[in-house]
Amino acid sequence: MGLLVVGSIGIDTVETPVARRENLLGGSAAYFAYAASFFTDVALVGVVGRDFPEEHKQLLRDRKIDLSGLEVASGESFRWSGKYHENMNDRDTLQVDLNVLETFDPKVPAAHAEADFVFLANATPAVQAKTLDQMKKRPKFVAADTMNLWIEIARADLDALLARIDTIVLNDGEAKQYTDERELLRAGNKIREKGPSTVIIKKGEHGALVISESGNFSIPAYPLEEVIDPTGAGDTFAGGIMGYLASGGTVNKESLRRAVAYGSVVASFTCQDFSLGALQKTDRAAIDARYRELLDLVRIDA
Amino acid sequence: MGLLVVGSIGIDTVETPVARRENLLGGSAAYFAYAASFFTDVALVGVVGRDFPEEHKQLLRDRKIDLSGLEVASGESFRWSGKYHENMNDRDTLQVDLNVLETFDPKVPAAHAEADFVFLANATPAVQAKTLDQMKKRPKFVAADTMNLWIEIARADLDALLARIDTIVLNDGEAKQYTDERELLRAGNKIREKGPSTVIIKKGEHGALVISESGNFSIPAYPLEEVIDPTGAGDTFAGGIMGYLASGGTVNKESLRRAVAYGSVVASFTCQDFSLGALQKTDRAAIDARYRELLDLVRIDA
């Protein structure tokens, strides 16, 4: 029954040490869906304003992403602008206008309420829970993202959400913040105790650490000669993971590892241009080729 | 003909968020030799003062490290003291007293001047070159460490040294500093152009990236529940690598990868106590067990 993602879609302005670009397609669900579409059918639930550019919607449609759950509300679209530091890892948020996202009340179309794979992209844990409430059956696999703000101001809601999902995806700083632990291994294990059988900790250019009941797993990022814009790397990482898992239908130790490797590969493409620029120029064959390169990069023959 | 290491031996005072400890055995060559001794015979060339504690020497002798090249000079031993930040990655050097190290003029005993494997631990590139000058034949494999200070004040000497060695080991910040590149892949390739066929970039808690003519390789650090003191982790990482390579005698793509994995394992033990405390309590069987764990941590079945 495919893959459903619920989350933000918006318009970004991004400045990096390399260049500045305005009015880009952005938002966690947009990035996620685009990345996942290389692997499986994706349906997106979100909200935009009446000002949302038709060309951005077309980009998603070109990847056959189901937009029947994309609400167009009166008002303006969510807008984010940020500026990356010289090191390309840290960034300052210059402006956030939630606009129509402020009252986002996700409505899962009946056609997608039995999706087997569900990704709750970054939103308040309460909004994320509302999506789960609408599912007609417990999906086979539910993963969610979160952020520092919800850990700070909506911890009880986040705790409650964790008890209902299989996997949480968050970055290293957030994992430490959530648990007050210095080491990611201990942080990940503490988060696992709250419910999810798997915790995927994103470490940006350093890859990811997966803490799971089926055994821990660590993967480096695919090394790039040049990073143009890392915006959306984490969302496309999750999109690659969920897209790959949904395409096979089976989640186990081995498929999860392959999925995380595919997520890393898709995220590496994302960093090679602004917005979805690099992913627009790639295809599944190029993704598979880089996947094989990544496997060779980490291979050790005992 | 075994493994020769030339470099510093000293007395450390270390403060971490966990505790503070004085008069520890320290120095890059001491850490290196101790780690390598789990794999092969090691000879150490260095200098200490007359104040150097007998118990520190005994620690090295207990691992059958050949100290015939350890000079005892009049004067005091090299002393270093440092304090780690809350994150355990950054540290401030509180005091450095070079003492007898200031005029260190390495003398390779005749018995070790035909060593097949040589490691030039951190020292001025000129001092490192002096060791190579004393070798009776070109060793099979020469690796060297360096640091930010030599990149800054002895760049020409370092360039000259790179042309004479097989592998340079340095940390990520140093690789970027040396090449003025933002991405490690490009930095590593630029350093390779200066001579070494392999560049091993240490990333601390994030593992290592190996840029090599035989193909690149990336490995995460072995995740720990708790880090007590990371001092010497980089030196024992190099010790594990060189010790493993010297024990087998063959350097190729596969043995290099296994060696780097062993280096990571030994470095992880180092972080679990001050100085060589944790390595003193381990043995080759425990190292092998953790090595298998690390291999499982990174394994992806295609």
Coordinates of C-alpha atoms in Angstrom, one line a residue:
Chain A
M1 CA 0.0 0.0 0.0
G2 CA 3.0 2.3 -0.5
L3 CA 4.6 5.1 1.4
L4 CA 2.9 8.1 3.0
V5 CA 4.7 11.2 4.2
V6 CA 3.1 14.0 6.2
G7 CA 5.0 17.3 6.8
S8 CA 6.0 20.7 5.6
I9 CA 6.3 22.0 2.1
G10 CA 7.6 25.5 1.6
I11 CA 9.7 28.1 -0.1
D12 CA 13.3 28.5 1.0
T13 CA 15.9 31.1 0.6
V14 CA 19.4 29.7 1.2
E15 CA 22.8 31.3 1.4
T16 CA 26.0 29.2 1.6
P17 CA 29.6 30.2 1.3
V18 CA 29.2 29.3 -2.4
A19 CA 26.1 31.3 -3.4
R20 CA 22.7 32.6 -2.5
R21 CA 19.4 31.3 -4.0
E22 CA 15.8 32.5 -3.5
N23 CA 12.4 30.9 -3.8
L24 CA 13.6 27.3 -3.8
L25 CA 11.3 24.4 -3.2
G26 CA 11.8 23.4 0.4
G27 CA 10.1 21.7 3.4
S28 CA 10.9 18.4 5.0
A29 CA 8.0 16.5 3.3
A30 CA 8.9 17.8 -0.2
Y31 CA 12.5 16.7 0.2
F32 CA 11.5 13.4 1.7
A33 CA 9.0 12.6 -1.0
Y34 CA 11.3 13.5 -3.8
A35 CA 14.0 11.2 -2.5
A36 CA 11.7 8.3 -1.8
S37 CA 10.2 8.5 -5.2
F38 CA 13.3 6.9 -6.7
F39 CA 12.3 3.7 -4.9
T40 CA 8.6 3.5 -4.6
D41 CA 5.2 5.3 -4.9
V42 CA 4.8 8.1 -2.5
A43 CA 1.8 10.1 -1.3
L44 CA 2.4 13.5 0.3
V45 CA 0.1 15.2 2.8
G46 CA 0.8 18.8 3.5
V47 CA -0.4 22.4 3.1
V48 CA 0.7 25.3 0.9
G49 CA -0.7 28.7 0.4
R50 CA -2.3 30.1 -2.8
D51 CA 1.1 31.7 -3.6
F52 CA 2.8 28.3 -4.0
P53 CA 4.6 28.2 -7.4
E54 CA 3.0 25.8 -9.9
E55 CA 6.5 24.9 -11.0
H56 CA 7.3 23.5 -7.5
K57 CA 4.2 21.3 -7.6
Q58 CA 5.2 20.2 -11.1
L59 CA 8.6 19.0 -9.8
L60 CA 6.8 16.7 -7.4
R61 CA 4.3 15.5 -10.0
D62 CA 7.2 14.8 -12.4
R63 CA 8.3 12.2 -9.9
K64 CA 4.7 10.7 -9.8
I65 CA 4.3 11.8 -6.2
D66 CA 0.6 11.6 -5.2
L67 CA -0.5 15.2 -4.2
S68 CA -4.1 14.3 -3.5
G69 CA -3.4 15.1 0.2
L70 CA -1.8 18.5 -0.6
E71 CA -4.1 21.1 0.7
V72 CA -4.0 24.6 -0.8
A73 CA -5.1 27.0 2.0
S74 CA -5.9 30.7 1.8
G75 CA -2.8 32.5 3.0
E76 CA 0.8 32.4 2.2
S77 CA 3.1 29.3 2.0
F78 CA 5.6 28.4 4.7
R79 CA 8.8 30.3 4.1
W80 CA 12.3 29.6 5.6
S81 CA 15.6 31.4 5.0
G82 CA 18.9 30.4 6.4
K83 CA 22.6 31.1 6.0
Y84 CA 25.4 28.5 6.3
H85 CA 28.6 29.2 8.1
E86 CA 32.0 28.7 6.3
N87 CA 32.2 25.1 7.6
M88 CA 28.9 24.2 5.8
N89 CA 27.8 22.3 9.0
D90 CA 26.4 25.1 11.2
R91 CA 23.7 27.4 9.9
D92 CA 21.7 30.4 11.2
T93 CA 18.0 30.6 10.6
L94 CA 17.5 34.1 9.3
Q95 CA 13.7 34.0 9.1
V96 CA 10.8 31.6 9.5
D97 CA 7.3 32.5 8.4
L98 CA 5.0 29.6 9.3
N99 CA 2.0 31.1 7.5
V100 CA -0.4 28.4 6.5
L101 CA 1.7 25.8 8.3
E102 CA 0.8 27.5 11.7
T103 CA -2.7 25.9 11.6
F104 CA -1.7 22.8 9.6
D105 CA -4.3 20.0 10.4
P106 CA -3.2 17.0 8.3
K107 CA -6.0 15.1 6.5
V108 CA -5.0 11.7 5.2
P109 CA -7.0 10.9 2.1
A110 CA -8.9 7.6 2.4
A111 CA -6.8 6.1 -0.4
H112 CA -3.7 6.4 1.8
A113 CA -5.1 5.7 5.3
E114 CA -4.0 2.1 5.0
A115 CA -0.4 2.8 3.9
D116 CA 2.0 0.2 5.2
F117 CA 4.9 2.7 5.5
V118 CA 4.4 6.1 7.1
F119 CA 6.9 8.9 7.7
L120 CA 6.0 11.7 10.0
A121 CA 8.3 14.5 8.8
N122 CA 9.3 17.3 11.2
A123 CA 6.2 18.9 12.8
T124 CA 4.9 19.3 16.3
P125 CA 4.6 15.9 17.9
A126 CA 0.8 16.6 18.3
V127 CA 0.4 17.2 14.6
Q128 CA 2.4 14.0 13.9
A129 CA 0.1 12.1 16.3
K130 CA -2.9 13.4 14.4
T131 CA -1.7 11.6 11.3
L132 CA -1.4 8.3 13.1
D133 CA -4.9 8.7 14.5
Q134 CA -6.2 8.8 11.0
M135 CA -4.7 5.5 9.9
K136 CA -7.3 2.8 9.4
K137 CA -4.9 0.1 10.5
R138 CA -1.6 0.2 12.4
P139 CA 1.0 0.7 9.5
K140 CA 3.6 -2.0 9.2
F141 CA 6.3 0.6 9.8
V142 CA 6.2 4.1 11.2
A143 CA 9.1 6.5 11.4
A144 CA 9.2 10.1 12.6
D145 CA 11.6 13.0 12.5
T146 CA 11.8 15.7 15.2
M147 CA 13.8 18.8 16.1
N148 CA 15.4 20.6 19.1
L149 CA 12.3 23.0 19.4
W150 CA 9.9 20.1 20.2
I151 CA 12.4 18.5 22.6
E152 CA 12.4 21.8 24.4
I153 CA 8.7 22.8 24.4
A154 CA 6.7 19.6 23.7
R155 CA 8.6 16.9 25.4
A156 CA 5.5 15.1 26.8
D157 CA 3.9 15.0 23.4
L158 CA 7.2 13.7 21.9
D159 CA 7.4 11.0 24.6
A160 CA 3.9 10.0 23.8
L161 CA 4.6 9.8 20.1
L162 CA 7.7 7.7 20.6
A163 CA 5.6 5.0 22.2
R164 CA 3.6 4.7 18.9
I165 CA 6.4 4.5 16.3
D166 CA 9.0 2.1 15.1
T167 CA 11.8 4.4 14.3
I168 CA 12.8 7.9 15.3
V169 CA 15.3 9.9 13.1
L170 CA 17.1 12.8 14.7
N171 CA 20.4 14.5 14.7
D172 CA 23.3 14.0 17.1
G173 CA 22.8 17.3 18.9
E174 CA 19.1 16.5 19.4
A175 CA 19.8 13.0 20.7
K176 CA 22.1 14.4 23.3
Q177 CA 19.7 17.2 24.2
Y178 CA 16.8 14.8 24.6
T179 CA 18.7 12.5 26.9
D180 CA 21.2 14.7 28.5
E181 CA 23.9 12.2 27.6
R182 CA 27.3 12.9 26.2
E183 CA 27.8 9.8 24.1
L184 CA 25.5 8.9 21.3
L185 CA 25.4 5.2 22.1
R186 CA 24.0 5.9 25.5
A187 CA 21.6 8.6 24.1
G188 CA 20.3 6.2 21.5
N189 CA 19.7 3.4 24.0
K190 CA 17.8 5.8 26.3
I191 CA 15.6 6.9 23.4
R192 CA 14.9 3.3 22.5
E193 CA 13.6 2.8 26.0
K194 CA 10.8 5.2 25.2
G195 CA 9.4 3.0 22.5
P196 CA 11.0 2.9 19.1
S197 CA 12.9 -0.3 18.3
T198 CA 15.3 1.7 16.2
V199 CA 16.9 5.1 16.6
I200 CA 18.6 6.6 13.6
I201 CA 21.1 9.4 14.7
K202 CA 22.1 11.7 11.9
K203 CA 25.7 13.1 12.1
G204 CA 25.7 15.2 8.9
E205 CA 29.0 14.9 7.1
H206 CA 30.0 12.2 9.5
G207 CA 27.2 9.8 8.5
A208 CA 24.8 8.1 10.8
L209 CA 24.6 5.8 13.8
V210 CA 21.7 3.4 14.1
I211 CA 20.9 2.0 17.5
S212 CA 18.5 -0.9 17.0
E213 CA 17.2 -4.0 18.8
S214 CA 18.6 -5.9 15.8
G215 CA 22.1 -4.6 16.5
N216 CA 23.8 -1.3 16.0
F217 CA 25.0 0.0 12.7
S218 CA 27.3 2.8 11.7
I219 CA 27.8 4.3 8.3
P220 CA 29.9 7.2 7.1
A221 CA 28.6 9.9 4.7
Y222 CA 29.5 9.4 1.1
P223 CA 32.5 11.7 0.7
L224 CA 32.1 14.6 -1.7
E225 CA 34.6 16.8 -3.4
E226 CA 32.4 19.8 -2.9
V227 CA 29.2 20.5 -0.9
I228 CA 27.0 23.2 -2.5
D229 CA 24.1 23.2 -0.1
P230 CA 23.3 20.7 2.6
T231 CA 19.7 21.8 3.1
G232 CA 17.3 18.9 2.9
A233 CA 20.1 16.3 3.3
G234 CA 18.5 14.9 6.5
D235 CA 15.0 14.8 4.9
T236 CA 16.3 13.0 1.8
F237 CA 18.3 10.7 3.9
A238 CA 15.0 9.6 5.6
G239 CA 13.3 9.5 2.2
G240 CA 15.9 7.1 0.8
I241 CA 15.6 4.9 3.9
M242 CA 11.8 4.7 3.8
G243 CA 11.6 4.6 0.1
Y244 CA 13.9 1.6 -0.1
L245 CA 12.2 -0.2 2.8
A246 CA 8.7 0.4 1.3
S247 CA 9.9 -0.8 -2.1
G248 CA 10.9 -4.2 -0.6
G249 CA 8.1 -4.3 2.0
T250 CA 10.3 -6.1 4.6
V251 CA 12.1 -4.5 7.5
N252 CA 14.8 -6.5 9.1
K253 CA 18.4 -6.1 10.2
E254 CA 19.8 -6.5 6.6
S255 CA 17.2 -4.5 4.8
L256 CA 17.5 -1.7 7.3
R257 CA 21.2 -1.4 6.7
R258 CA 20.8 -1.3 3.0
A259 CA 18.1 1.3 3.4
V260 CA 20.3 3.5 5.5
A261 CA 23.1 3.2 2.9
Y262 CA 20.6 4.2 0.2
G263 CA 19.5 7.1 2.4
S264 CA 23.2 8.2 2.7
V265 CA 23.6 8.1 -1.1
V266 CA 20.5 10.1 -1.8
A267 CA 21.5 12.7 0.8
S268 CA 24.9 13.0 -0.8
F269 CA 23.3 13.9 -4.1
T270 CA 21.2 16.5 -2.3
C271 CA 24.3 18.3 -1.0
Q272 CA 25.7 18.7 -4.5
D273 CA 23.3 21.5 -5.5
F274 CA 20.7 23.9 -4.1
S275 CA 17.3 22.5 -3.2
L276 CA 16.5 19.4 -5.3
G277 CA 18.7 20.5 -8.2
A278 CA 21.1 17.5 -8.1
L279 CA 18.4 14.9 -7.5
Q280 CA 16.5 16.3 -10.5
K281 CA 19.6 15.4 -12.6
T282 CA 20.0 11.9 -11.3
D283 CA 18.2 8.6 -11.7
R284 CA 18.0 5.2 -10.0
A285 CA 21.0 3.9 -12.0
A286 CA 23.2 6.7 -10.8
I287 CA 22.0 6.1 -7.3
D288 CA 22.7 2.4 -7.5
A289 CA 26.2 3.1 -8.9
R290 CA 27.0 5.4 -5.9
Y291 CA 25.5 2.9 -3.5
R292 CA 27.9 0.3 -4.8
E293 CA 30.7 2.8 -4.3
L294 CA 29.6 3.5 -0.7
L295 CA 29.5 -0.3 0.0
D296 CA 33.1 -0.6 -1.3
L297 CA 34.1 2.5 0.8
V298 CA 33.1 0.7 4.0
R299 CA 33.9 -2.9 3.1
I300 CA 36.3 -4.9 5.3
D301 CA 37.1 -8.5 4.3
A302 CA 37.7 -10.3 7.6
Chain B
M1 CA 62.6 -7.0 10.9
G2 CA 59.8 -5.7 13.1
L3 CA 58.4 -2.2 13.7
L4 CA 60.4 0.9 14.8
V5 CA 58.8 4.0 16.2
V6 CA 60.6 7.3 16.9
G7 CA 58.9 10.1 18.8
S8 CA 58.1 11.7 22.1
I9 CA 57.8 10.1 25.6
G10 CA 56.7 12.2 28.4
I11 CA 54.8 12.9 31.5
D12 CA 51.2 14.1 31.2
T13 CA 48.7 15.8 33.4
V14 CA 45.2 15.5 32.1
E15 CA 41.9 17.0 33.2
T16 CA 38.6 15.9 31.7
P17 CA 35.0 16.6 32.7
V18 CA 35.3 13.3 34.5
A19 CA 38.5 13.7 36.6
R20 CA 42.0 15.1 36.8
R21 CA 45.2 12.9 36.8
E22 CA 48.8 13.8 37.2
N23 CA 52.2 12.3 36.2
L24 CA 50.7 9.9 33.6
L25 CA 52.8 8.1 31.1
G26 CA 52.4 10.1 27.9
G27 CA 54.0 11.0 24.6
S28 CA 53.1 9.9 21.1
A29 CA 55.7 7.2 20.8
A30 CA 54.8 5.7 24.1
Y31 CA 51.2 5.4 23.2
F32 CA 52.0 4.1 19.7
A33 CA 54.5 1.5 20.9
Y34 CA 52.1 0.2 23.6
A35 CA 49.3 -0.2 21.2
A36 CA 51.5 -1.8 18.5
S37 CA 52.9 -4.3 21.0
F38 CA 49.6 -6.3 20.9
F39 CA 50.4 -7.2 17.3
T40 CA 54.2 -7.4 16.9
D41 CA 57.7 -6.7 18.3
V42 CA 58.2 -2.9 18.6
A43 CA 61.4 -0.9 19.2
L44 CA 61.1 2.6 20.5
V45 CA 63.6 5.5 19.9
G46 CA 63.1 8.5 22.1
V47 CA 64.5 10.6 24.9
V48 CA 63.6 11.1 28.5
G49 CA 65.2 13.0 31.4
R50 CA 66.7 11.6 34.5
D51 CA 63.4 12.2 36.4
F52 CA 61.5 9.8 34.2
P53 CA 59.7 7.4 36.5
E54 CA 61.0 3.8 36.5
E55 CA 57.4 2.5 36.7
H56 CA 56.6 4.2 33.3
K57 CA 59.6 2.4 31.7
Q58 CA 58.5 -0.8 33.3
L59 CA 55.0 -0.5 31.7
L60 CA 56.7 -0.5 28.3
R61 CA 59.1 -3.3 29.2
D62 CA 56.1 -5.4 30.4
R63 CA 54.9 -5.3 26.8
K64 CA 58.3 -6.4 25.6
I65 CA 58.9 -3.1 23.9
D66 CA 62.6 -2.8 23.0
L67 CA 64.0 0.3 24.8
S68 CA 67.6 0.0 23.6
G69 CA 67.0 3.3 21.6
L70 CA 65.6 5.1 24.6
E71 CA 68.1 7.8 25.6
V72 CA 68.2 9.1 29.1
A73 CA 69.5 12.7 28.9
S74 CA 70.5 15.0 31.6
G75 CA 67.6 17.4 32.3
E76 CA 63.9 16.9 32.8
S77 CA 61.5 14.8 30.8
F78 CA 59.0 16.3 28.3
R79 CA 55.8 17.4 30.1
W80 CA 52.4 18.2 28.8
S81 CA 49.2 19.2 30.5
G82 CA 45.8 19.7 29.0
K83 CA 42.2 20.2 29.8
Y84 CA 39.3 18.8 27.8
H85 CA 36.1 20.7 27.2
E86 CA 32.7 19.4 28.2
N87 CA 32.3 17.8 24.7
M88 CA 35.5 15.7 25.2
N89 CA 36.6 16.6 21.6
D90 CA 38.2 19.9 22.0
R91 CA 41.0 20.5 24.5
D92 CA 43.2 23.3 25.7
T93 CA 46.9 22.8 26.2
L94 CA 47.6 24.3 29.6
Q95 CA 51.4 23.8 29.6
V96 CA 54.1 22.3 27.5
D97 CA 57.7 21.9 28.8
L98 CA 59.8 20.4 26.0
N99 CA 62.8 20.0 28.3
V100 CA 65.0 17.2 26.9
L101 CA 62.8 16.9 23.8
E102 CA 63.9 20.3 22.7
T103 CA 67.3 19.0 21.5
F104 CA 66.1 15.5 20.6
D105 CA 68.4 14.0 18.1
P106 CA 67.1 10.5 17.4
K107 CA 69.7 7.8 17.2
V108 CA 68.5 4.5 15.6
P109 CA 70.3 1.5 17.1
A110 CA 72.1 -0.6 14.5
A111 CA 69.8 -3.5 15.4
H112 CA 66.8 -1.5 14.2
A113 CA 68.2 0.3 11.2
E114 CA 66.9 -2.3 8.8
A115 CA 63.3 -2.3 10.2
D116 CA 60.7 -3.0 7.6
F117 CA 58.0 -0.9 9.2
V118 CA 58.8 2.6 10.5
F119 CA 56.5 5.1 12.2
L120 CA 57.6 8.7 12.6
A121 CA 55.5 9.9 15.5
N122 CA 54.8 13.5 15.9
A123 CA 58.0 15.6 15.9
T124 CA 59.4 18.4 13.7
P125 CA 59.6 17.1 10.1
A126 CA 63.3 17.7 10.3
V127 CA 63.7 15.4 13.2
Q128 CA 61.4 12.9 11.5
A129 CA 63.7 13.0 8.4
K130 CA 66.8 12.4 10.5
T131 CA 65.4 9.0 11.4
L132 CA 64.9 8.1 7.8
D133 CA 68.4 9.2 7.0
Q134 CA 69.7 6.5 9.5
M135 CA 67.9 3.6 7.9
K136 CA 70.4 1.2 6.2
K137 CA 67.8 0.4 3.6
R138 CA 64.5 1.9 2.4
P139 CA 62.0 0.4 4.8
K140 CA 59.1 -1.5 3.2
F141 CA 56.6 0.9 4.7
V142 CA 57.0 4.3 6.4
A143 CA 54.2 6.3 8.0
A144 CA 54.4 9.6 9.8
D145 CA 52.1 11.7 12.0
T146 CA 52.3 15.5 12.1
M147 CA 50.5 18.4 13.7
N148 CA 49.1 21.9 13.1
L149 CA 52.3 23.6 14.4
W150 CA 54.6 22.0 11.8
I151 CA 52.1 22.8 9.0
E152 CA 52.3 26.4 10.2
I153 CA 56.0 26.9 10.8
A154 CA 57.8 24.0 9.0
R155 CA 55.8 23.5 5.8
A156 CA 58.7 23.1 3.5
D157 CA 60.3 20.4 5.7
L158 CA 56.9 18.7 5.9
D159 CA 56.5 18.8 2.1
A160 CA 60.0 17.3 1.8
L161 CA 59.2 14.5 4.3
L162 CA 55.9 13.6 2.5
A163 CA 57.9 12.8 -0.6
R164 CA 59.8 10.1 1.4
I165 CA 56.9 8.3 3.1
D166 CA 54.2 5.9 2.2
T167 CA 51.5 7.1 4.6
I168 CA 50.7 10.3 6.5
V169 CA 48.4 10.2 9.5
L170 CA 46.8 13.5 10.5
N171 CA 43.5 14.8 11.8
D172 CA 40.7 16.4 9.9
G173 CA 41.5 20.0 11.0
E174 CA 45.1 19.5 10.0
A175 CA 44.3 18.1 6.6
K176 CA 42.1 21.1 5.9
Q177 CA 44.7 23.5 7.2
Y178 CA 47.5 22.0 5.1
T179 CA 45.5 22.2 1.9
D180 CA 43.1 25.1 2.5
E181 CA 40.3 22.8 1.4
R182 CA 36.9 22.5 3.0
E183 CA 36.2 18.9 2.1
L184 CA 38.3 16.0 3.4
L185 CA 38.2 14.1 0.1
R186 CA 39.8 17.0 -1.8
A187 CA 42.2 17.7 1.1
G188 CA 43.3 14.0 1.1
N189 CA 43.8 13.9 -2.6
K190 CA 45.9 17.1 -2.5
I191 CA 48.1 15.6 0.2
R192 CA 48.5 12.4 -1.8
E193 CA 49.9 14.5 -4.7
K194 CA 52.8 15.4 -2.4
G195 CA 54.0 11.9 -2.2
P196 CA 52.3 9.4 0.2
S197 CA 50.2 6.8 -1.6
T198 CA 47.8 6.8 1.4
V199 CA 46.5 9.6 3.6
I200 CA 44.8 8.6 6.8
I201 CA 42.6 11.3 8.2
K202 CA 41.6 11.0 11.8
K203 CA 38.2 12.3 12.8
G204 CA 38.2 11.5 16.5
E205 CA 34.8 10.2 17.6
H206 CA 33.7 10.1 14.0
G207 CA 36.3 7.6 12.9
A208 CA 38.7 7.9 10.0
L209 CA 38.8 8.5 6.2
V210 CA 41.5 6.8 4.3
I211 CA 42.4 8.3 0.9
S212 CA 44.5 5.8 -1.0
E213 CA 45.7 4.9 -4.5
S214 CA 44.1 1.5 -3.8
G215 CA 40.7 3.1 -3.2
N216 CA 39.2 5.2 -0.4
F217 CA 38.0 3.7 2.9
S218 CA 35.9 5.1 5.7
I219 CA 35.4 3.7 9.1
P220 CA 33.4 5.0 12.1
A221 CA 34.8 5.0 15.6
Y222 CA 33.8 2.0 17.8
P223 CA 30.9 3.6 19.8
L224 CA 31.5 3.8 23.6
E225 CA 29.0 4.2 26.4
E226 CA 31.5 6.5 28.1
V227 CA 34.7 8.3 27.2
I228 CA 37.1 8.9 30.1
D229 CA 40.1 10.4 28.4
P230 CA 40.8 10.6 24.7
T231 CA 44.5 11.5 25.1
G232 CA 46.6 9.2 23.0
A233 CA 43.7 7.8 21.0
G234 CA 45.2 9.0 17.7
D235 CA 48.7 7.6 18.6
T236 CA 47.3 4.2 19.6
F237 CA 45.1 4.3 16.4
A238 CA 48.4 4.6 14.5
G239 CA 50.0 1.9 16.7
G240 CA 47.2 -0.5 16.0
I241 CA 47.5 0.1 12.2
M242 CA 51.2 -0.2 12.0
G243 CA 51.4 -3.1 14.5
Y244 CA 48.8 -5.1 12.5
L245 CA 50.6 -4.4 9.2
A246 CA 54.0 -5.2 10.5
S247 CA 52.7 -8.5 12.0
G248 CA 51.5 -9.7 8.6
G249 CA 54.3 -8.0 6.6
T250 CA 52.1 -7.3 3.6
V251 CA 50.5 -3.9 2.8
N252 CA 47.7 -4.0 0.3
K253 CA 44.1 -2.7 0.0
E254 CA 42.7 -5.5 2.2
S255 CA 45.3 -5.6 4.9
L256 CA 45.3 -1.8 5.2
R257 CA 41.5 -1.8 5.8
R258 CA 41.8 -4.5 8.5
A259 CA 44.7 -2.6 10.0
V260 CA 42.7 0.6 10.2
A261 CA 39.9 -1.3 11.9
Y262 CA 42.3 -2.7 14.4
G263 CA 43.6 0.8 15.0
S264 CA 40.1 2.0 15.7
V265 CA 39.6 -0.8 18.2
V266 CA 42.8 -0.1 20.1
A267 CA 42.0 3.6 20.1
S268 CA 38.6 2.9 21.6
F269 CA 40.1 1.1 24.5
T270 CA 42.5 4.0 25.0
C271 CA 39.5 6.3 25.5
Q272 CA 38.1 4.2 28.3
D273 CA 40.6 5.3 30.9
F274 CA 43.4 7.8 31.5
S275 CA 46.8 7.2 29.9
L276 CA 47.3 3.5 29.1
G277 CA 45.0 2.4 31.9
A278 CA 42.5 0.5 29.8
L279 CA 45.0 -1.0 27.4
Q280 CA 46.9 -2.4 30.4
K281 CA 43.8 -4.3 31.3
T282 CA 43.2 -5.7 27.9
D283 CA 44.7 -8.4 25.8
R284 CA 44.7 -9.5 22.1
A285 CA 41.7 -11.7 22.6
A286 CA 39.6 -8.8 23.9
I287 CA 40.9 -6.7 21.0
D288 CA 39.9 -9.4 18.5
A289 CA 36.5 -9.6 20.0
R290 CA 35.9 -5.9 19.7
Y291 CA 37.3 -6.0 16.1
R292 CA 34.6 -8.5 15.2
E293 CA 32.0 -6.3 16.8
L294 CA 33.3 -3.3 14.8
L295 CA 33.1 -5.4 11.6
D296 CA 29.5 -6.3 12.3
L297 CA 28.8 -2.6 13.1
V298 CA 29.7 -1.6 9.6
R299 CA 28.7 -4.6 7.6
I300 CA 26.2 -4.3 4.8
D301 CA 25.2 -7.4 2.8
A302 CA 24.6 -6.3 -0.7

